[in-house]
Coordinates of C-alpha atoms in Angstrom, one line a residue:
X209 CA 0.0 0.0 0.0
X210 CA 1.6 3.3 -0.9
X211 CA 0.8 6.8 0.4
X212 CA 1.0 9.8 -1.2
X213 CA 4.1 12.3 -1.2
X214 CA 4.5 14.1 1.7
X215 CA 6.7 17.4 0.9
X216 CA 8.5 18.7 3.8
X217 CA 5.7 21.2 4.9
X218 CA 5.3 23.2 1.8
X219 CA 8.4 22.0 -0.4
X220 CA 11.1 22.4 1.9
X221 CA 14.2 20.0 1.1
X222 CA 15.1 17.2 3.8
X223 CA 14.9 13.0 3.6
X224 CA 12.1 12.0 1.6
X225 CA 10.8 8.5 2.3
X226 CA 12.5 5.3 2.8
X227 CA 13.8 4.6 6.1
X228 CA 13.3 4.2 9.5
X229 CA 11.2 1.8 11.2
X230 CA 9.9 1.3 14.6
X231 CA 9.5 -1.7 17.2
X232 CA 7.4 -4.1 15.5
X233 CA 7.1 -7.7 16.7
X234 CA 8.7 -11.0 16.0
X235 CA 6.9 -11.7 12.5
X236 CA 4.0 -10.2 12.0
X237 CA 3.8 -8.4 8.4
X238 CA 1.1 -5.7 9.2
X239 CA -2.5 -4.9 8.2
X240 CA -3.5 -6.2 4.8
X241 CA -4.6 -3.1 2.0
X242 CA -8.2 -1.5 3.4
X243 CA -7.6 -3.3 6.6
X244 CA -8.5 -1.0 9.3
X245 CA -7.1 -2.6 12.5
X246 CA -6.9 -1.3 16.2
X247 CA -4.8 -1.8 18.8
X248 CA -3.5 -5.1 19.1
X249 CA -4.0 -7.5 22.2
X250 CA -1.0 -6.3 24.4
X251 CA 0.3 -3.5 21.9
X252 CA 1.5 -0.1 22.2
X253 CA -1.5 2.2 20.8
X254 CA 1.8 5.2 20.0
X255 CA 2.8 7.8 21.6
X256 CA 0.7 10.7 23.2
X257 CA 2.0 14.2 24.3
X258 CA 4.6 14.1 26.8
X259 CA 4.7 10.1 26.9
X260 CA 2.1 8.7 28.0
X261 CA -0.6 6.5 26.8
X262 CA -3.5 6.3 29.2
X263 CA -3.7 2.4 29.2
X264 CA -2.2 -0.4 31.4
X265 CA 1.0 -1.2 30.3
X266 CA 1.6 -4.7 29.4
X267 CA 3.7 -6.1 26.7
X268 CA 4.0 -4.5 23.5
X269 CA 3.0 -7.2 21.1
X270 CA 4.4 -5.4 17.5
X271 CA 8.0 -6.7 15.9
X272 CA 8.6 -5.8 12.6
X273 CA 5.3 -4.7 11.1
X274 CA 3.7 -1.8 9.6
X275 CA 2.2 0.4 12.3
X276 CA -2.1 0.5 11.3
X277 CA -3.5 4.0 10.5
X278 CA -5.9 3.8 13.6
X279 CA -2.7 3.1 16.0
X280 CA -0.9 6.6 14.9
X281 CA -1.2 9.4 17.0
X282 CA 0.4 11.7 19.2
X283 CA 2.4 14.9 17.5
X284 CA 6.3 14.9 17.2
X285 CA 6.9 17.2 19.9
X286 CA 6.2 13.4 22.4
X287 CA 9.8 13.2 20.6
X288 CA 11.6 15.3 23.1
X289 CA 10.9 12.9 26.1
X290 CA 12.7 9.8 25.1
X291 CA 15.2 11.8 23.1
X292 CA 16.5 14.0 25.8
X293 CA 16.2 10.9 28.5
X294 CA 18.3 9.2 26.3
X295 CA 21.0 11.5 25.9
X296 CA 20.7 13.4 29.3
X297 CA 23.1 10.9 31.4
X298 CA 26.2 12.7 32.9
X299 CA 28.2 10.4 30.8
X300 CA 27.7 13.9 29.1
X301 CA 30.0 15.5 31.6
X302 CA 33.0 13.0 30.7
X303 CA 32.7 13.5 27.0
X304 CA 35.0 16.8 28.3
X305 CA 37.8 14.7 28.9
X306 CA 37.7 12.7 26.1
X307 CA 37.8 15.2 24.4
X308 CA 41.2 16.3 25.8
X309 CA 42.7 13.2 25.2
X310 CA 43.2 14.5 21.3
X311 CA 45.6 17.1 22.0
X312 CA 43.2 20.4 21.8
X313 CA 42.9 23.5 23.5
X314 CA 39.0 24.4 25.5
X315 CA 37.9 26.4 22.4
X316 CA 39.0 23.7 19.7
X317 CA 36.9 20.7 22.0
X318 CA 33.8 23.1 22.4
X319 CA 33.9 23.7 18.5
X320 CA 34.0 20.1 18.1
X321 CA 31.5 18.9 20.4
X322 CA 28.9 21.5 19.0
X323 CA 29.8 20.5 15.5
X324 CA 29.6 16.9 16.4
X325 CA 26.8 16.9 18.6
X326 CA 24.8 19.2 16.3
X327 CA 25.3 17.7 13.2
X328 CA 25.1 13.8 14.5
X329 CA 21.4 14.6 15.8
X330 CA 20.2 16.1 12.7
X331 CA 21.0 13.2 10.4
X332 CA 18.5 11.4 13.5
X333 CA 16.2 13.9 12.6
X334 CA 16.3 12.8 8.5
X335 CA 15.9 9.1 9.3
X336 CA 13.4 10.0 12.0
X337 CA 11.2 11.5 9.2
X338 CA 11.2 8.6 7.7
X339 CA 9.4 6.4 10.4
X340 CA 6.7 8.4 10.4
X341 CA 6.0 8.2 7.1
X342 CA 6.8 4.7 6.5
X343 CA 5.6 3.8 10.1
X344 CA 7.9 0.7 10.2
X345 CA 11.2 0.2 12.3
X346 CA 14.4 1.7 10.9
X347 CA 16.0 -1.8 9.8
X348 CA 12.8 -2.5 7.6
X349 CA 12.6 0.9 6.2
X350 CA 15.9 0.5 5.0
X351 CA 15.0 -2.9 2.8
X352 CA 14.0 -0.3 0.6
X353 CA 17.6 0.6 -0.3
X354 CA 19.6 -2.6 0.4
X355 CA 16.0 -5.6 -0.6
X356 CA 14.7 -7.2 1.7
X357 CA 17.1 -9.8 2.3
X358 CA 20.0 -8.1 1.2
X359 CA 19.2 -5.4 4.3
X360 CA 20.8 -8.4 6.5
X361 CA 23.9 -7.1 6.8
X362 CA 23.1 -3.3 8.0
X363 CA 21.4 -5.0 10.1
X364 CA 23.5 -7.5 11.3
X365 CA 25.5 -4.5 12.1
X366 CA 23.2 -2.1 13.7
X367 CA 22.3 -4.8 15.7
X368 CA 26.2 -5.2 17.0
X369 CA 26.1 -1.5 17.7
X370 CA 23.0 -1.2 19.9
X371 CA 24.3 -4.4 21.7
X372 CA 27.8 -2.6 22.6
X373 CA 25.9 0.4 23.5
X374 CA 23.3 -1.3 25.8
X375 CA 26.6 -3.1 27.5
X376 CA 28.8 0.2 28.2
X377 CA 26.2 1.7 29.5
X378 CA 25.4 -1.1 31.9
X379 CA 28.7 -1.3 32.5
X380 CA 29.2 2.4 33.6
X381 CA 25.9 2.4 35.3
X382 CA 27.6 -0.4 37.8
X383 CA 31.3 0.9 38.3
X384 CA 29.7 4.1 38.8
X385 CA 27.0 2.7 41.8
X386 CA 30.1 1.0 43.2
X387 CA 32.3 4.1 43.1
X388 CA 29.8 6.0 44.9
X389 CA 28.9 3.2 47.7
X390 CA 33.1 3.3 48.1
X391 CA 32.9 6.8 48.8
X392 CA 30.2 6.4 51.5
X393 CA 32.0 3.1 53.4
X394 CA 29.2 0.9 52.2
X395 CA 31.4 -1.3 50.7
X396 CA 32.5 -0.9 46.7
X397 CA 34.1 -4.4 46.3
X398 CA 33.1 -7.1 44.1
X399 CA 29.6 -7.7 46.3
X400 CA 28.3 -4.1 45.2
X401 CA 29.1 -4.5 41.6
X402 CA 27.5 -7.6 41.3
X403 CA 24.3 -6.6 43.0
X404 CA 24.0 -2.9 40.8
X405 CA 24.5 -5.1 37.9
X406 CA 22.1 -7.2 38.7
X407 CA 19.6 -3.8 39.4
X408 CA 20.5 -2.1 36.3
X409 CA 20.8 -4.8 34.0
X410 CA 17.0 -5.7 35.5
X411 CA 15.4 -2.3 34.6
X412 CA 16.6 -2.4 31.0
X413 CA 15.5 -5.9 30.4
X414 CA 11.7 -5.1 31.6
X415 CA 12.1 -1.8 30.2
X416 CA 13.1 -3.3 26.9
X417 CA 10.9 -6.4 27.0
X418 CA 8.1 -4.5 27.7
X419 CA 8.3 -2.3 24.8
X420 CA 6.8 1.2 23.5
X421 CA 4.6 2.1 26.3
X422 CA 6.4 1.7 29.1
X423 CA 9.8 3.0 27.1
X424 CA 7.5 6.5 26.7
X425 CA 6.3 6.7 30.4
X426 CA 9.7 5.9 31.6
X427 CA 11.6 8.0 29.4
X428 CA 9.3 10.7 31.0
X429 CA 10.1 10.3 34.2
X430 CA 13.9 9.9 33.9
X431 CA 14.0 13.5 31.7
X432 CA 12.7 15.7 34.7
X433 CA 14.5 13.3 37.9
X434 CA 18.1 13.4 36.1
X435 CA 17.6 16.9 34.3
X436 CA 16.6 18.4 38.1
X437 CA 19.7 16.5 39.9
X438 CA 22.3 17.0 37.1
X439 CA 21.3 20.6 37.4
X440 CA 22.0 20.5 41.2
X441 CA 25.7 18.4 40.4
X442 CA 26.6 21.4 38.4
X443 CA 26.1 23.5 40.8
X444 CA 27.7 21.6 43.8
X445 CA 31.0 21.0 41.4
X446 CA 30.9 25.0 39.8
X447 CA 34.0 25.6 42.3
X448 CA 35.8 23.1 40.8
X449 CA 36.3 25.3 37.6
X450 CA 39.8 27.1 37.6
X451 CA 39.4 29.1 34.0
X452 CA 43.1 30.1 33.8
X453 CA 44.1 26.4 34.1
X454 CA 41.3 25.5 31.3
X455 CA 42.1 28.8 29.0
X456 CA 45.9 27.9 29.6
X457 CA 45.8 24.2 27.2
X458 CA 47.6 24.4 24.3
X459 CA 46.0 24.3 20.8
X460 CA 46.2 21.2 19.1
X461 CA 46.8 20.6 15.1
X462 CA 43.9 20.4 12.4
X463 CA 44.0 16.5 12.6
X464 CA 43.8 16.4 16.5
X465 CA 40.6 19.0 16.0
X466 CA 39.1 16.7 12.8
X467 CA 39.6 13.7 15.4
X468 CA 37.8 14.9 18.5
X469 CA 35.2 16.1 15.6
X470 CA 34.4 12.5 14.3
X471 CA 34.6 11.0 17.7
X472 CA 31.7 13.5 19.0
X473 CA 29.9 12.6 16.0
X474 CA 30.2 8.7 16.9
X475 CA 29.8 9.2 20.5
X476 CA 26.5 10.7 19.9
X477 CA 24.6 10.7 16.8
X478 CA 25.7 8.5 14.7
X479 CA 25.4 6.0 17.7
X480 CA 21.5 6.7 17.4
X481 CA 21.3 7.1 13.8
X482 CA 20.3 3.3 12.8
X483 CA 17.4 3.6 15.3
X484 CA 16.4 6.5 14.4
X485 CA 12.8 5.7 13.3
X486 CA 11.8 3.4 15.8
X487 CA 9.8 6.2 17.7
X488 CA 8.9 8.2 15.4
X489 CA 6.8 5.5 13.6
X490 CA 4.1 5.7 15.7
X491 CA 3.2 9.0 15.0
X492 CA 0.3 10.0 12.0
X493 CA 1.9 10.3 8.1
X494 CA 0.5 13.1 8.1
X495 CA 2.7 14.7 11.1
X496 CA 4.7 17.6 10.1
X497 CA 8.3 16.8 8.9
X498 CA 9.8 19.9 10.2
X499 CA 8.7 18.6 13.8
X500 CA 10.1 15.7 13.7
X501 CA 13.5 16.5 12.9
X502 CA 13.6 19.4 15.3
X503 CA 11.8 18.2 18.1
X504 CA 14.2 14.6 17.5
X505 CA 17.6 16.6 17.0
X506 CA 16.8 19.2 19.7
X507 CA 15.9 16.9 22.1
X508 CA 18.7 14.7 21.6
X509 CA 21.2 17.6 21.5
X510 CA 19.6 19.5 24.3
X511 CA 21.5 17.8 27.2
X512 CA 24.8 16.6 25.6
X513 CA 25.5 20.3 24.4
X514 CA 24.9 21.8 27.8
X515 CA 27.0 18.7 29.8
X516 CA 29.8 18.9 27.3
X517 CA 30.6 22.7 28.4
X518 CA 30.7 22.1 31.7
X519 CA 32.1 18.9 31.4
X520 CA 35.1 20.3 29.3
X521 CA 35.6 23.5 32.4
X522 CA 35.7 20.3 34.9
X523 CA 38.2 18.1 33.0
X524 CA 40.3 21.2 31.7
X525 CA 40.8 22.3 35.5
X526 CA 42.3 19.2 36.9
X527 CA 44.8 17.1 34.6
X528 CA 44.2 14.3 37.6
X529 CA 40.4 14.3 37.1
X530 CA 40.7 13.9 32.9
X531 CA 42.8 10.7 33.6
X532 CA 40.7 9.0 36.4
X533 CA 37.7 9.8 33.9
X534 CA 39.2 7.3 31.4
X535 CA 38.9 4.5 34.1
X536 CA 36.0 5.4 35.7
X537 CA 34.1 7.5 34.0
X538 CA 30.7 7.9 35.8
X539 CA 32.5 7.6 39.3
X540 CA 35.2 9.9 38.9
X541 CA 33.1 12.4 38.8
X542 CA 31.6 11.8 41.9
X543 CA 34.8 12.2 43.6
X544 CA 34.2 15.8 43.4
X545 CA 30.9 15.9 45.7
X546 CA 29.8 16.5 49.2
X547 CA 28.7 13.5 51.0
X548 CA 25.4 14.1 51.1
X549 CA 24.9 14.2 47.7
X550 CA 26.5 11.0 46.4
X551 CA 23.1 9.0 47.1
X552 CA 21.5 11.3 44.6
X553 CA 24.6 11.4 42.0
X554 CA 24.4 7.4 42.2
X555 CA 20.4 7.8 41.2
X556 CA 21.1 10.6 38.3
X557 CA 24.2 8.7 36.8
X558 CA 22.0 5.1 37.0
X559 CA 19.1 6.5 35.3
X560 CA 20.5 8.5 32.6
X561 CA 22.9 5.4 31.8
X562 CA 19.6 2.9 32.3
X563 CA 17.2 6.0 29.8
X564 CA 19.6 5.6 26.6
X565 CA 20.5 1.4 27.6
X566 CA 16.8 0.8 27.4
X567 CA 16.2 2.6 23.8
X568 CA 19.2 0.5 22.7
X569 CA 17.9 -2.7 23.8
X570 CA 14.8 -2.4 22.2
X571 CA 16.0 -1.3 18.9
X572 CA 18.6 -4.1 19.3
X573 CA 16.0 -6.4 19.6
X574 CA 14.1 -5.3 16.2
X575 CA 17.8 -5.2 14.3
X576 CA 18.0 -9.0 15.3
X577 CA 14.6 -9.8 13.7
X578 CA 15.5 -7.4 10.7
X579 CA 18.4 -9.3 10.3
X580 CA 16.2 -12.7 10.1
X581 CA 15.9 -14.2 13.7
X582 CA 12.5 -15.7 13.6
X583 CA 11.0 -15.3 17.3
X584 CA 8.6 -12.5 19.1
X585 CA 10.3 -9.6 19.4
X586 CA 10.5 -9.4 23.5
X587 CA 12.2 -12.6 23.1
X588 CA 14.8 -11.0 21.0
X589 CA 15.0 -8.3 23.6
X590 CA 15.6 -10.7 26.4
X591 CA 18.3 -12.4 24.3
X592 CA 20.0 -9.3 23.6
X593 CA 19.9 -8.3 27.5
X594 CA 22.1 -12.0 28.0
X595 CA 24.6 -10.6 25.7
X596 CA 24.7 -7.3 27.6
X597 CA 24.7 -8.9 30.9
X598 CA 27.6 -11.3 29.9
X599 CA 29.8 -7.8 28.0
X600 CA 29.1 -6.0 31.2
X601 CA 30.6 -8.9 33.0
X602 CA 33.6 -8.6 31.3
X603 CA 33.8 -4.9 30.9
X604 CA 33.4 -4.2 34.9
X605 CA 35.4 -7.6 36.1
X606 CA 38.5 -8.1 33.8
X607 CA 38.6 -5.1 31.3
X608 CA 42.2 -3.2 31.9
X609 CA 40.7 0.0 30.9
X610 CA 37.5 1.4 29.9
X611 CA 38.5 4.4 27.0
X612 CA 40.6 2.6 25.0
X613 CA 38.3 0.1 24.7
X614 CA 35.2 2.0 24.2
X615 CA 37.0 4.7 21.4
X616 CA 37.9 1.6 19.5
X617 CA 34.3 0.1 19.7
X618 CA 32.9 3.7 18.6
X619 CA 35.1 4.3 15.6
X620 CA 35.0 0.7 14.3
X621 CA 31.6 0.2 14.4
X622 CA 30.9 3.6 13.4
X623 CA 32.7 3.0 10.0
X624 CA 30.1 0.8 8.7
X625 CA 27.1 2.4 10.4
X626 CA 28.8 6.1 8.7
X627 CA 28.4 4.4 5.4
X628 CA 24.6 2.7 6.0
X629 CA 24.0 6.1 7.0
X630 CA 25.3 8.1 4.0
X631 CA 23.6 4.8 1.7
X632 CA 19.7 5.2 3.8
X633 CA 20.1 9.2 3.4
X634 CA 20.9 9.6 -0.2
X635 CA 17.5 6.6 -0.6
X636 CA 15.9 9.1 1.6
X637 CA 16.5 12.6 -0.4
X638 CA 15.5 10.8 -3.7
X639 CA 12.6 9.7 -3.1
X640 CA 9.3 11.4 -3.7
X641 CA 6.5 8.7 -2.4
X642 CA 6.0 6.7 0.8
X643 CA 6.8 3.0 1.0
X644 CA 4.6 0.2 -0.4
X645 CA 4.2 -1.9 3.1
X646 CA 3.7 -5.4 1.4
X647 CA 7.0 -5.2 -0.7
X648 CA 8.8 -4.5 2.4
X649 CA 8.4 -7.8 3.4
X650 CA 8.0 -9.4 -0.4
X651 CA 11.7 -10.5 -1.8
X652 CA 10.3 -10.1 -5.6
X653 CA 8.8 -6.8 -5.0
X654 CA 10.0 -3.6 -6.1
X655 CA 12.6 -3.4 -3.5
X656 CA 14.4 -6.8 -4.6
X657 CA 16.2 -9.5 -2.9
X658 CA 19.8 -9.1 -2.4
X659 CA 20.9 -6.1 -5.2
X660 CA 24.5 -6.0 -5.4
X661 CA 25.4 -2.1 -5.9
X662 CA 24.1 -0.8 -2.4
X663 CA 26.0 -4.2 -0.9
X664 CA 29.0 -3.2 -2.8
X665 CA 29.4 0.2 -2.1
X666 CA 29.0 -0.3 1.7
X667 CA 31.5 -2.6 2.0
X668 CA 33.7 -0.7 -0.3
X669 CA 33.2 2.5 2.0
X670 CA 34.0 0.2 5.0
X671 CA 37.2 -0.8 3.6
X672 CA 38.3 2.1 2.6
X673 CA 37.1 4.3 6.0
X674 CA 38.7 1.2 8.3
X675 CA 41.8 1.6 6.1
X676 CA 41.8 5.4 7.5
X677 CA 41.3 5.2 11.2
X678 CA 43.4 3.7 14.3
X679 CA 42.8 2.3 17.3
X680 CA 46.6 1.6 18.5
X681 CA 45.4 1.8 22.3
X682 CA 43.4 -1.5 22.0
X683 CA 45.2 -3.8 20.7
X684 CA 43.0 -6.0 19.0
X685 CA 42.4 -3.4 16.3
X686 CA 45.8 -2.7 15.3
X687 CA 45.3 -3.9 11.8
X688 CA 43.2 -0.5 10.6
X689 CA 45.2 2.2 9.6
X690 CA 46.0 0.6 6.0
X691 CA 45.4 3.2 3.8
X692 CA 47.1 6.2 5.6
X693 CA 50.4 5.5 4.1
X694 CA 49.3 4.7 0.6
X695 CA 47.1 7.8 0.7
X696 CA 50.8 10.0 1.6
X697 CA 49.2 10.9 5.2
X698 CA 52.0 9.7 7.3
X699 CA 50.9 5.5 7.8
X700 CA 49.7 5.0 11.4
X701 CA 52.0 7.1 13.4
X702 CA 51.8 10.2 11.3
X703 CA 49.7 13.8 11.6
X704 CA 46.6 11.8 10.5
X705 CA 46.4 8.7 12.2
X706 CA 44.2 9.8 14.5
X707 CA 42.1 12.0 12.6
X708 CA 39.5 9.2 12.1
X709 CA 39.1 10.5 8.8
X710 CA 37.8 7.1 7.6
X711 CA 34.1 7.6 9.1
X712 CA 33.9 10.7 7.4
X713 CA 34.9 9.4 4.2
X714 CA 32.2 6.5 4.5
X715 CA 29.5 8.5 5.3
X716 CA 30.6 10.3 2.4
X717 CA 31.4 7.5 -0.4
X718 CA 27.9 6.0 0.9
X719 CA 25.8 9.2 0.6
X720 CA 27.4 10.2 -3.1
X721 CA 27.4 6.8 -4.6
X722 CA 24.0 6.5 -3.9
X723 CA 23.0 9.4 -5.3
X724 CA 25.1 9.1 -8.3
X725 CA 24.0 5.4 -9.1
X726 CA 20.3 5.1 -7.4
X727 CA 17.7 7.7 -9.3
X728 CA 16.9 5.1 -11.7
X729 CA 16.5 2.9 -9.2
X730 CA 14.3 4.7 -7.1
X731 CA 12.3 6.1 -10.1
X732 CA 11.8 2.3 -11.4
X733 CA 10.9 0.8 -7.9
X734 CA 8.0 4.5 -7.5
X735 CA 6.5 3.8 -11.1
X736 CA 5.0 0.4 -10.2
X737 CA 1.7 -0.1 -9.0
X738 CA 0.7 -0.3 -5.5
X739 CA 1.2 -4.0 -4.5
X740 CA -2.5 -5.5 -3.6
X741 CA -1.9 -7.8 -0.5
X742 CA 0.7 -8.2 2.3
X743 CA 0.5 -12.3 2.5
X744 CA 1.2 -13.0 -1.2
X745 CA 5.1 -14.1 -1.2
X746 CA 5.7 -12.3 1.9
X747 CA 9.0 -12.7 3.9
X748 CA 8.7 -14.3 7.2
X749 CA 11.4 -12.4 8.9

């Protein structure tokens, strides 16, 4: 079933259809044409304003399927809440020192982060559009680029990325509870981490297996209790600042700058970017597309913006603090506060971490069924939550360090993901009509099977953007780098080589070469008619 165009409020430019999806369950394909269904038994009904959804939560029963007509509503300013939940942790705060760690003065990391931040959250904001006018998850919407099955491996790989995400964040969520019961005598050993694991990892699994609903209320809830606290941390910390110290750091080099650039971007929006659609979704067609991405990027970008500043005046003050930040990150910060405040810090840092660790689960779970698990799609939520149990495990218990690690996560993964994302945006900006629902799920539809040129050129941009990053501080990714001394830009311990030009480059080589090579495509796949019924040849994902 197709819909008509939707111009971006009265011709503006921005992504036109094709991409983002939303939590759908296990297998189910979506209504069939003229089918006018309701709410289904145990489903999400969408998003109202602020969150919530008036009815009893229980668990949401859609997977991968095409959100009805009569389930749509709410407007996209209900974006804010689990955006800026998401993104409001005080993992915000440590992003300051990371920063550092590339070589840069206070003015070239602000620059940066604002760049990175900004301009991350608005390619959310394209792909969110999307969802609401496709009203499928992310991973589906983007069959419509790579075919049905041929979308596999994006989704293979957005399903790695939400996985690692979910598992830092449980992992920083318990060494920062155990940092702060240290502080307090309580005890910070191996007991303590155990048990907050065991808490945290809890409230992401219900909160993921649960679904939509409960995601909204929740997200709600964790916006105003950690945007209240955070705002009293600041202010507790403020005399912490020393400007002259901060103002005093050395300016780094163009390549240090263009590196703490593309690690912002990771760090943050391109981290989101592959789940982009999965709330919007939920929300009518006929929502305005100028809400959506501002309400999604400002949202987003609200908290990270602010807690970067002051994050960068903490770290720049104290050279000691920046370096216990990259073992700790979470609980070195609360080395900094009064007593009496450490019971609140532990509740702010836990729920920020447990806001943006419950969105990734549950578009984990819907990147595993995308990517052709057959089972509901709370089952592949719970499955994913074993895998972030067991990283967290690891990551808390036996991991040497936690930055060296975690940069080398961000920029390898964030290769491929930069070149789905440049592939889904060019799809986006060339279409002109929404998705047909049934060929979404139909391998001989208009979308195809497995087409080779949208395959090809992702891997090819992977190759080359790996071949143009490092990640010498963990060791088991010593092998990228390839390409910087064939490219003249000094091999891996030159000016470059830690520039992390490579994920710009993908999102680049992904976004062009679609849009060089795809207008027939996209004009062939919009001329057919609208396909008649969802259960004739349909994919069983």
């Amino acid at each position: 079933m197709t819909h008509p165009h939707d111009p971006l409020d009265g011709g503006a430019t921005g992504p036109r259809e094709g991409g983002a999806t939303g939590p759908r369950e296990g297998g189910a394909t979506g209504p069939r044409e003229g089918e006018a269904t309701g709410p289904r038994e145990g489903g999400a009904t969408g998003p109202r304003e602020g969150g919530a959804t008036g009815r009893s939560l229980q668990v949401e029963t859609h997977g991968l399927d095409v959100i009805a007509d009569s389930e749509r509503r709410g407007t996209p300013r209900s974006l804010f809440w689990p955006w800026f939940g998401a993104n409001v942790s005080v993992l915000g705060l440590s992003y300051g020192a990371f920063a550092f760690g590339f070589g840069i003065s206070f003015w070239q990391a602000l620059v940066s982060g604002v760049l990175g931040i900004a301009v991350s959250f608005l390619l959310c904001g394209f792909v969110a559009v999307a969802g609401k006018r496709g009203s499928a998850p992310t991973m589906v919407l983007s069959r419509a680029a790579y075919g049905v099955r041929g979308n596999r491996l994006p989704s293979v790989i957005s399903w790695m990325l939400t996985v690692g995400w979910e598992t830092v964040l449980t992992a920083l969520a318990t060494l920062a509870t155990a940092t702060v019961f240290d502080s307090l005598g309580w005890g910070g050993g191996t007991e303590t981490k155990a048990v907050a694991l065991m808490v945290v990892a809890a409230l992401t699994v219900v909160g993921g297996v649960m679904g939509f609903d409960l995601i909204m209320r929740l997200q709600t809830w964790i916006t105003v209790i950690t945007g209240a606290l955070t705002i009293v941390y600041v202010v507790l910390v403020a005399d912490h600042v020393h400007w002259s110290t901060v103002d005093a750091i050395p300016a780094g080099s163009a390549q240090e700058f263009i590196g703490a650039l593309v690690f912002m971007m990771t760090g943050f929006g391109l981290g989101w970017v592959n789940a982009a659609a999965d709330y919007s979704r939920y929300l009518p067609r006929d929502s305005s597309s100028r809400g959506v991405i501002g309400w999604t990027a400002f949202g987003a970008s609200l908290a990270p913006l602010v807690l970067l500043v002051f994050g960068l005046l903490l770290a720049g003050s104290s050279a000691e603090l920046s370096k216990a930040i990259a073992a700790d990150p979470i609980g070195a910060l609360a080395t900094l506060l009064p007593t009496w405040f450490l019971v609140p810090f532990a509740l702010v840092a836990v729920l920020g971490l447990v806001g943006g660790a419950v969105l990734d689960i549950y578009s984990s779970g819907l990147a595993l069924l995308s990517a052709g698990l057959r089972v509901p799609r709370y089952l592949a939520a719970f499955f994913d939550g074993v895998l972030m149990i067991a990283g967290a495990l690891y990551i808390v218990f036996f991991a040497d360090t936690f930055l060296a690690q975690f940069m080398g996560f961000l920029t390898t993964l964030g290769v491929p993901i930069a070149a789905w994302a440049g592939v889904m945006l060019a799809d986006l900006a060339l279409r002109r009509r929404d998705y047909d629902d049934g060929d979404l799920f139909r391998p001989h539809g208009r979308y195809g099977d497995i087409p080779l040129r949208p395959l090809v050129l992702t891997l090819a941009a992977t190759a080359v953007g790996w071949g143009l990053v490092t990640n010498g501080a963990a060791r088991w990714l010593t092998w990228q780098g390839y390409l910087l001394e064939p490219f003249g830009l000094g091999g891996r311990t030159g000016a470059w080589a830690y520039a992390n030009l490579g994920v710009l480059v993908a999102l680049g080589l992904g976004f062009l070469g679609t849009l060089l090579s795809g207008r027939a495509r996209v004009r062939s796949q919009e001329a057919r008619e609208p396909s008649q019924a969802l259960d004739d040849g349909v994919l069983n994902p």
